[in-house]
mmCIF file of C-alpha atoms and ligand atoms in Angstrom:
data_model
loop_
_atom_site.group_PDB
_atom_site.id
_atom_site.type_symbol
_atom_site.label_atom_id
_atom_site.label_comp_id
_atom_site.label_asym_id
_atom_site.label_seq_id
_atom_site.Cartn_x
_atom_site.Cartn_y
_atom_site.Cartn_z
ATOM 1 C CA MET Y 249 0.000 0.000 0.000
ATOM 2 C CA PRO Y 250 1.410 3.486 -0.768
ATOM 3 C CA ASN Y 251 2.627 5.264 2.298
ATOM 4 C CA GLN Y 252 1.064 8.646 3.032
ATOM 5 C CA ASN Y 253 3.282 9.563 5.977
ATOM 6 C CA SER Y 254 4.966 12.942 5.814
ATOM 7 C CA TYR Y 255 7.075 14.556 8.491
ATOM 8 C CA ASN Y 256 8.931 17.762 9.235
ATOM 9 C CA ILE Y 257 12.483 17.722 8.000
ATOM 10 C CA VAL Y 258 15.479 18.935 10.006
ATOM 11 C CA LEU Y 259 19.106 19.723 9.200
ATOM 12 C CA GLY Y 260 22.068 18.176 10.953
ATOM 13 C CA VAL Y 261 25.240 20.163 10.282
ATOM 14 C CA ASN Y 262 28.376 18.033 10.283
ATOM 15 C CA ILE Y 263 31.301 20.094 11.589
ATOM 16 C CA ASP Y 264 34.112 17.551 10.986
ATOM 17 C CA HIS Y 265 35.826 19.635 8.345
ATOM 18 C CA VAL Y 266 36.311 22.580 10.652
ATOM 19 C CA ALA Y 267 38.377 20.145 12.702
ATOM 20 C CA SER Y 268 40.117 18.884 9.516
ATOM 21 C CA LEU Y 269 41.431 22.400 8.909
ATOM 22 C CA ARG Y 270 42.608 22.693 12.507
ATOM 23 C CA GLN Y 271 44.322 19.291 12.439
ATOM 24 C CA SER Y 272 46.091 20.082 9.151
ATOM 25 C CA ARG Y 273 48.366 22.419 11.159
ATOM 26 C CA LEU Y 274 47.799 21.045 14.660
ATOM 27 C CA THR Y 275 46.693 24.481 15.844
ATOM 28 C CA HIS Y 276 43.890 25.192 18.308
ATOM 29 C CA TYR Y 277 41.814 26.968 15.623
ATOM 30 C CA PRO Y 278 39.370 26.865 13.917
ATOM 31 C CA ASP Y 279 37.464 25.221 16.739
ATOM 32 C CA PRO Y 280 34.546 22.902 15.818
ATOM 33 C CA VAL Y 281 32.912 23.882 19.113
ATOM 34 C CA HIS Y 282 32.817 27.469 17.898
ATOM 35 C CA ALA Y 283 31.410 26.263 14.547
ATOM 36 C CA ALA Y 284 28.693 24.280 16.317
ATOM 37 C CA TYR Y 285 27.604 27.386 18.174
ATOM 38 C CA ILE Y 286 27.309 29.433 14.973
ATOM 39 C CA ALA Y 287 25.531 26.590 13.109
ATOM 40 C CA GLU Y 288 23.026 26.249 15.924
ATOM 41 C CA MET Y 289 22.397 30.006 16.010
ATOM 42 C CA ALA Y 290 21.813 29.886 12.222
ATOM 43 C CA GLY Y 291 19.075 27.285 12.679
ATOM 44 C CA ALA Y 292 20.765 23.859 12.604
ATOM 45 C CA ASP Y 293 18.597 21.341 14.420
ATOM 46 C CA VAL Y 294 21.344 18.797 15.035
ATOM 47 C CA ILE Y 295 25.138 19.066 15.358
ATOM 48 C CA THR Y 296 26.807 16.000 13.851
ATOM 49 C CA PHE Y 297 30.431 14.901 14.255
ATOM 50 C CA HIS Y 298 32.377 11.760 13.463
ATOM 51 C CA LEU Y 299 35.028 10.570 15.892
ATOM 52 C CA ARG Y 300 37.192 8.439 13.633
ATOM 53 C CA GLU Y 301 39.506 5.817 15.012
ATOM 54 C CA ASP Y 302 42.510 7.621 13.498
ATOM 55 C CA ARG Y 303 41.356 10.972 14.991
ATOM 56 C CA ARG Y 304 41.973 12.698 11.657
ATOM 57 C CA HIS Y 305 39.556 15.527 12.456
ATOM 58 C CA ILE Y 306 37.321 15.424 15.551
ATOM 59 C CA GLN Y 307 39.257 14.787 18.806
ATOM 60 C CA ASP Y 308 38.039 13.280 22.089
ATOM 61 C CA ARG Y 309 38.127 16.747 23.655
ATOM 62 C CA ASP Y 310 35.720 18.014 20.959
ATOM 63 C CA VAL Y 311 33.184 15.282 21.692
ATOM 64 C CA ALA Y 312 33.181 16.105 25.400
ATOM 65 C CA LEU Y 313 32.956 19.875 24.843
ATOM 66 C CA LEU Y 314 30.255 19.574 22.166
ATOM 67 C CA LYS Y 315 28.111 17.515 24.482
ATOM 68 C CA GLN Y 316 28.486 20.194 27.169
ATOM 69 C CA THR Y 317 27.913 23.234 24.963
ATOM 70 C CA VAL Y 318 25.486 22.312 22.163
ATOM 71 C CA GLY Y 319 21.879 23.175 22.957
ATOM 72 C CA CYS Y 320 20.210 21.257 20.113
ATOM 73 C CA ARG Y 321 20.605 17.515 19.483
ATOM 74 C CA THR Y 322 24.076 16.031 19.160
ATOM 75 C CA ASN Y 323 24.727 13.161 16.770
ATOM 76 C CA LEU Y 324 27.940 11.153 17.126
ATOM 77 C CA GLU Y 325 28.918 9.116 14.068
ATOM 78 C CA MET Y 326 31.146 6.210 14.998
ATOM 79 C CA ALA Y 327 32.431 2.790 14.048
ATOM 80 C CA VAL Y 328 31.119 -0.208 15.976
ATOM 81 C CA THR Y 329 34.156 -0.752 18.204
ATOM 82 C CA GLU Y 330 34.509 -1.141 21.952
ATOM 83 C CA GLU Y 331 36.543 2.077 22.136
ATOM 84 C CA MET Y 332 33.804 4.100 20.418
ATOM 85 C CA LEU Y 333 31.019 2.465 22.401
ATOM 86 C CA SER Y 334 32.751 3.383 25.670
ATOM 87 C CA MET Y 335 33.181 6.951 24.452
ATOM 88 C CA ALA Y 336 29.482 7.194 23.498
ATOM 89 C CA LEU Y 337 28.290 5.655 26.747
ATOM 90 C CA ARG Y 338 30.486 8.097 28.687
ATOM 91 C CA THR Y 339 29.541 11.280 26.837
ATOM 92 C CA LYS Y 340 25.925 10.364 25.986
ATOM 93 C CA PRO Y 341 25.161 12.193 22.727
ATOM 94 C CA ASP Y 342 21.456 12.302 21.866
ATOM 95 C CA ASP Y 343 22.012 10.151 18.775
ATOM 96 C CA CYS Y 344 24.654 7.702 17.614
ATOM 97 C CA CYS Y 345 24.963 6.858 13.959
ATOM 98 C CA LEU Y 346 26.854 3.598 13.448
ATOM 99 C CA VAL Y 347 29.025 3.720 10.337
ATOM 100 C CA PRO Y 348 31.576 1.454 8.659
ATOM 101 C CA GLU Y 349 35.115 2.736 8.844
ATOM 102 C CA LYS Y 350 38.269 2.011 6.892
ATOM 103 C CA ARG Y 351 41.456 3.849 7.720
ATOM 104 C CA GLU Y 352 42.503 4.255 4.087
ATOM 105 C CA GLU Y 353 39.230 5.866 2.912
ATOM 106 C CA LEU Y 354 38.926 9.619 2.254
ATOM 107 C CA THR Y 355 35.425 9.622 3.750
ATOM 108 C CA THR Y 356 32.796 6.994 4.653
ATOM 109 C CA GLU Y 357 32.474 4.951 1.468
ATOM 110 C CA GLY Y 358 29.337 2.807 1.374
ATOM 111 C CA GLY Y 359 26.908 1.906 4.118
ATOM 112 C CA LEU Y 360 27.246 -0.428 7.064
ATOM 113 C CA ASN Y 361 26.740 -4.076 6.085
ATOM 114 C CA VAL Y 362 24.295 -4.980 8.855
ATOM 115 C CA LEU Y 363 23.855 -8.496 7.439
ATOM 116 C CA ALA Y 364 27.565 -9.247 7.818
ATOM 117 C CA ASP Y 365 27.662 -8.943 11.609
ATOM 118 C CA PRO Y 366 24.136 -8.579 13.002
ATOM 119 C CA ASP Y 367 25.031 -9.829 16.503
ATOM 120 C CA LYS Y 368 27.698 -7.175 17.010
ATOM 121 C CA ILE Y 369 25.418 -4.419 15.736
ATOM 122 C CA ARG Y 370 22.443 -5.643 17.765
ATOM 123 C CA GLU Y 371 24.530 -5.704 20.956
ATOM 124 C CA ALA Y 372 25.916 -2.208 20.327
ATOM 125 C CA THR Y 373 22.408 -0.909 19.568
ATOM 126 C CA LEU Y 374 21.054 -2.418 22.765
ATOM 127 C CA ARG Y 375 23.829 -0.982 24.941
ATOM 128 C CA LEU Y 376 23.333 2.512 23.515
ATOM 129 C CA THR Y 377 19.528 2.331 23.595
ATOM 130 C CA GLU Y 378 19.615 1.309 27.267
ATOM 131 C CA GLU Y 379 21.296 4.664 27.932
ATOM 132 C CA GLU Y 380 18.548 6.424 25.959
ATOM 133 C CA ILE Y 381 20.826 7.200 23.019
ATOM 134 C CA ARG Y 382 18.914 6.958 19.739
ATOM 135 C CA VAL Y 383 20.693 4.598 17.379
ATOM 136 C CA SER Y 384 20.742 5.086 13.643
ATOM 137 C CA LEU Y 385 22.420 2.704 11.189
ATOM 138 C CA PHE Y 386 24.089 4.270 8.143
ATOM 139 C CA ILE Y 387 23.064 1.922 5.325
ATOM 140 C CA ASP Y 388 22.687 1.765 1.575
ATOM 141 C CA PRO Y 389 19.093 2.024 0.250
ATOM 142 C CA ASP Y 390 18.640 -1.739 0.201
ATOM 143 C CA PRO Y 391 15.528 -3.502 1.616
ATOM 144 C CA GLU Y 392 17.644 -6.361 3.012
ATOM 145 C CA GLN Y 393 19.735 -3.902 5.011
ATOM 146 C CA ILE Y 394 16.552 -2.179 6.200
ATOM 147 C CA ASP Y 395 15.100 -5.497 7.403
ATOM 148 C CA ALA Y 396 18.382 -6.249 9.185
ATOM 149 C CA ALA Y 397 18.320 -2.811 10.839
ATOM 150 C CA VAL Y 398 14.835 -3.535 12.198
ATOM 151 C CA LYS Y 399 16.022 -6.901 13.555
ATOM 152 C CA CYS Y 400 18.947 -5.187 15.290
ATOM 153 C CA GLY Y 401 16.529 -2.967 17.215
ATOM 154 C CA ALA Y 402 17.653 0.332 15.680
ATOM 155 C CA SER Y 403 15.043 3.067 15.833
ATOM 156 C CA ALA Y 404 16.488 4.970 12.882
ATOM 157 C CA ILE Y 405 18.472 4.541 9.688
ATOM 158 C CA GLU Y 406 20.471 7.051 7.699
ATOM 159 C CA LEU Y 407 20.312 6.300 3.992
ATOM 160 C CA HIS Y 408 23.682 6.704 2.272
ATOM 161 C CA THR Y 409 23.238 9.306 -0.474
ATOM 162 C CA GLY Y 410 26.862 9.238 -1.684
ATOM 163 C CA THR Y 411 26.095 7.256 -4.846
ATOM 164 C CA TYR Y 412 23.208 9.581 -5.731
ATOM 165 C CA ALA Y 413 25.517 12.575 -5.243
ATOM 166 C CA GLN Y 414 28.226 11.179 -7.504
ATOM 167 C CA LEU Y 415 26.018 10.105 -10.415
ATOM 168 C CA ARG Y 416 24.612 12.334 -13.152
ATOM 169 C CA GLY Y 417 21.658 12.152 -15.578
ATOM 170 C CA GLU Y 418 19.581 8.993 -15.803
ATOM 171 C CA PRO Y 419 21.713 6.901 -13.415
ATOM 172 C CA ARG Y 420 21.197 9.608 -10.776
ATOM 173 C CA GLU Y 421 17.428 9.526 -11.356
ATOM 174 C CA LYS Y 422 17.479 5.743 -10.881
ATOM 175 C CA GLU Y 423 19.417 6.078 -7.620
ATOM 176 C CA LEU Y 424 16.992 8.769 -6.458
ATOM 177 C CA HIS Y 425 14.138 6.369 -7.157
ATOM 178 C CA ARG Y 426 15.939 3.682 -5.134
ATOM 179 C CA LEU Y 427 16.277 6.126 -2.224
ATOM 180 C CA MET Y 428 12.570 7.034 -2.466
ATOM 181 C CA GLU Y 429 11.526 3.379 -2.381
ATOM 182 C CA ALA Y 430 13.878 2.639 0.501
ATOM 183 C CA ALA Y 431 12.587 5.628 2.509
ATOM 184 C CA ASP Y 432 9.006 4.488 1.985
ATOM 185 C CA TYR Y 433 9.809 0.875 2.857
ATOM 186 C CA ALA Y 434 11.764 1.790 6.002
ATOM 187 C CA ASP Y 435 9.082 4.194 7.185
ATOM 188 C CA ASN Y 436 6.527 1.413 6.767
ATOM 189 C CA GLN Y 437 8.725 -0.781 8.985
ATOM 190 C CA GLY Y 438 8.456 1.891 11.703
ATOM 191 C CA LEU Y 439 11.982 3.264 11.307
ATOM 192 C CA ILE Y 440 12.886 6.948 11.490
ATOM 193 C CA VAL Y 441 14.455 7.690 8.107
ATOM 194 C CA ASN Y 442 17.376 10.103 7.815
ATOM 195 C CA ALA Y 443 19.802 10.564 4.927
ATOM 196 C CA GLY Y 444 23.166 12.067 4.164
ATOM 197 C CA HIS Y 445 26.567 12.051 2.493
ATOM 198 C CA GLY Y 446 27.735 14.088 -0.479
ATOM 199 C CA LEU Y 447 24.723 16.400 -0.397
ATOM 200 C CA ASP Y 448 25.306 19.948 -1.634
ATOM 201 C CA TYR Y 449 23.386 23.047 -2.677
ATOM 202 C CA SER Y 450 22.685 21.679 -6.159
ATOM 203 C CA ASN Y 451 21.525 18.153 -5.312
ATOM 204 C CA VAL Y 452 19.798 18.477 -1.934
ATOM 205 C CA SER Y 453 16.329 19.550 -3.060
ATOM 206 C CA ALA Y 454 15.290 16.245 -4.659
ATOM 207 C CA LEU Y 455 16.310 14.400 -1.504
ATOM 208 C CA ALA Y 456 14.626 16.855 0.829
ATOM 209 C CA ALA Y 457 11.388 16.433 -1.161
ATOM 210 C CA ILE Y 458 11.108 12.750 -0.133
ATOM 211 C CA PRO Y 459 8.316 12.978 2.449
ATOM 212 C CA GLN Y 460 9.494 10.157 4.732
ATOM 213 C CA ILE Y 461 12.939 11.659 5.295
ATOM 214 C CA ARG Y 462 13.132 13.409 8.635
ATOM 215 C CA GLU Y 463 16.742 14.561 8.867
ATOM 216 C CA LEU Y 464 19.558 15.338 6.450
ATOM 217 C CA ASN Y 465 23.138 15.342 7.720
ATOM 218 C CA ILE Y 466 25.356 17.593 5.631
ATOM 219 C CA GLY Y 467 28.946 18.631 6.230
ATOM 220 C CA HIS Y 468 31.493 19.131 3.502
ATOM 221 C CA SER Y 469 29.460 21.398 1.210
ATOM 222 C CA ILE Y 470 28.323 23.662 4.068
ATOM 223 C CA ILE Y 471 31.795 24.056 5.562
ATOM 224 C CA ALA Y 472 33.264 24.604 2.071
ATOM 225 C CA ARG Y 473 30.753 27.355 1.306
ATOM 226 C CA SER Y 474 31.308 28.958 4.699
ATOM 227 C CA ILE Y 475 34.863 29.902 3.651
ATOM 228 C CA PHE Y 476 33.349 32.394 1.225
ATOM 229 C CA THR Y 477 30.021 33.336 2.797
ATOM 230 C CA GLY Y 478 30.498 32.709 6.505
ATOM 231 C CA LEU Y 479 29.034 29.735 8.328
ATOM 232 C CA GLU Y 480 25.826 31.421 9.408
ATOM 233 C CA SER Y 481 24.841 32.207 5.852
ATOM 234 C CA ALA Y 482 25.977 28.778 4.535
ATOM 235 C CA VAL Y 483 23.758 26.996 7.080
ATOM 236 C CA TYR Y 484 20.858 29.330 6.464
ATOM 237 C CA GLU Y 485 20.985 28.842 2.669
ATOM 238 C CA MET Y 486 20.996 25.058 3.067
ATOM 239 C CA LEU Y 487 18.105 25.182 5.534
ATOM 240 C CA LYS Y 488 16.099 27.302 3.126
ATOM 241 C CA LEU Y 489 16.627 24.855 0.239
ATOM 242 C CA ILE Y 490 15.547 21.957 2.441
ATOM 243 C CA GLN Y 491 12.473 23.668 3.826
ATOM 244 C CA ASP Y 492 11.434 24.974 0.382
ATOM 245 C CA ALA Y 493 11.606 21.445 -1.049
ATOM 246 C CA ARG Y 494 8.965 20.371 1.474
ATOM 247 C CA LYS Y 495 6.438 23.113 0.633
HETATM 248 N N1 LIG A 696 26.303 11.139 7.315
HETATM 249 C C1 LIG A 696 27.276 10.252 7.624
HETATM 250 C C2 LIG A 696 26.882 8.974 8.282
HETATM 251 C C3 LIG A 696 28.636 10.525 7.365
HETATM 252 O O1 LIG A 696 29.587 9.620 7.671
HETATM 253 C C4 LIG A 696 28.969 11.783 6.798
HETATM 254 C C5 LIG A 696 30.404 12.135 6.584
HETATM 255 O O2 LIG A 696 31.058 12.193 7.818
HETATM 256 C C6 LIG A 696 27.922 12.685 6.504
HETATM 257 C C7 LIG A 696 26.605 12.318 6.744
HETATM 258 C C8 LIG A 696 28.180 14.030 5.898
HETATM 259 O O3 LIG A 696 28.699 13.864 4.620
HETATM 260 P P1 LIG A 696 29.208 15.130 3.794
HETATM 261 O O4 LIG A 696 30.375 15.701 4.554
HETATM 262 O O5 LIG A 696 29.580 14.549 2.468
HETATM 263 O O6 LIG A 696 28.075 16.098 3.729
#
């Protein structure tokens, strides 16, 4: 049966690349905590950050300070490892998005393969959920992965939009259709449906128009634009595109 559900959509601003710039010179600036404050003042609903195992951008100190200073929701992206689970259980972000992680990758390439290790993901989900942290699994728009996410007890998924962002023309339209079907299917399974990766000012509107999607997490394009326009304006412009797509 076609799904008629439609929700408000919110923007999560990923501030990792403010930290990338800082770490490139090992200075104390620019500070992602400062960026989070400006993004929140500009209307961001969620502040998202990825603590990678190699600490290439966000540092442990950032996670602790962000949790203490951010007024809106905090969303910690992390690999499913004991080290990251301990960090999350200690700092208690509002949301945890479980992602795959390879040290050699430039950024998160591809979604989590929930089918490959469901026991590990289920256990991590349970431990986080017990502490009232909302767990989202970052997965490709694949019904089998969605079913596996439900079985793991996750309350949310984040659909990986990286392939959509990279493609052009008809292949992009096909991937968009796949994302639409996945969002509808997951919503019907009772999951909260978020999306993100590779979204920018030119490709976000089609994604934001999908009525089941409740949150978009966007980083690189917003931080890149902020160099020229300032962060407040970069966040505001993205928010406007997203909200306009829902009208
Ligand atoms: N969502 C997830 C799960 C991610 O891993 C990332 C990248 O850290 C993003 C969203 C944001 O991607 P981008 O920086 O390409 O906007």
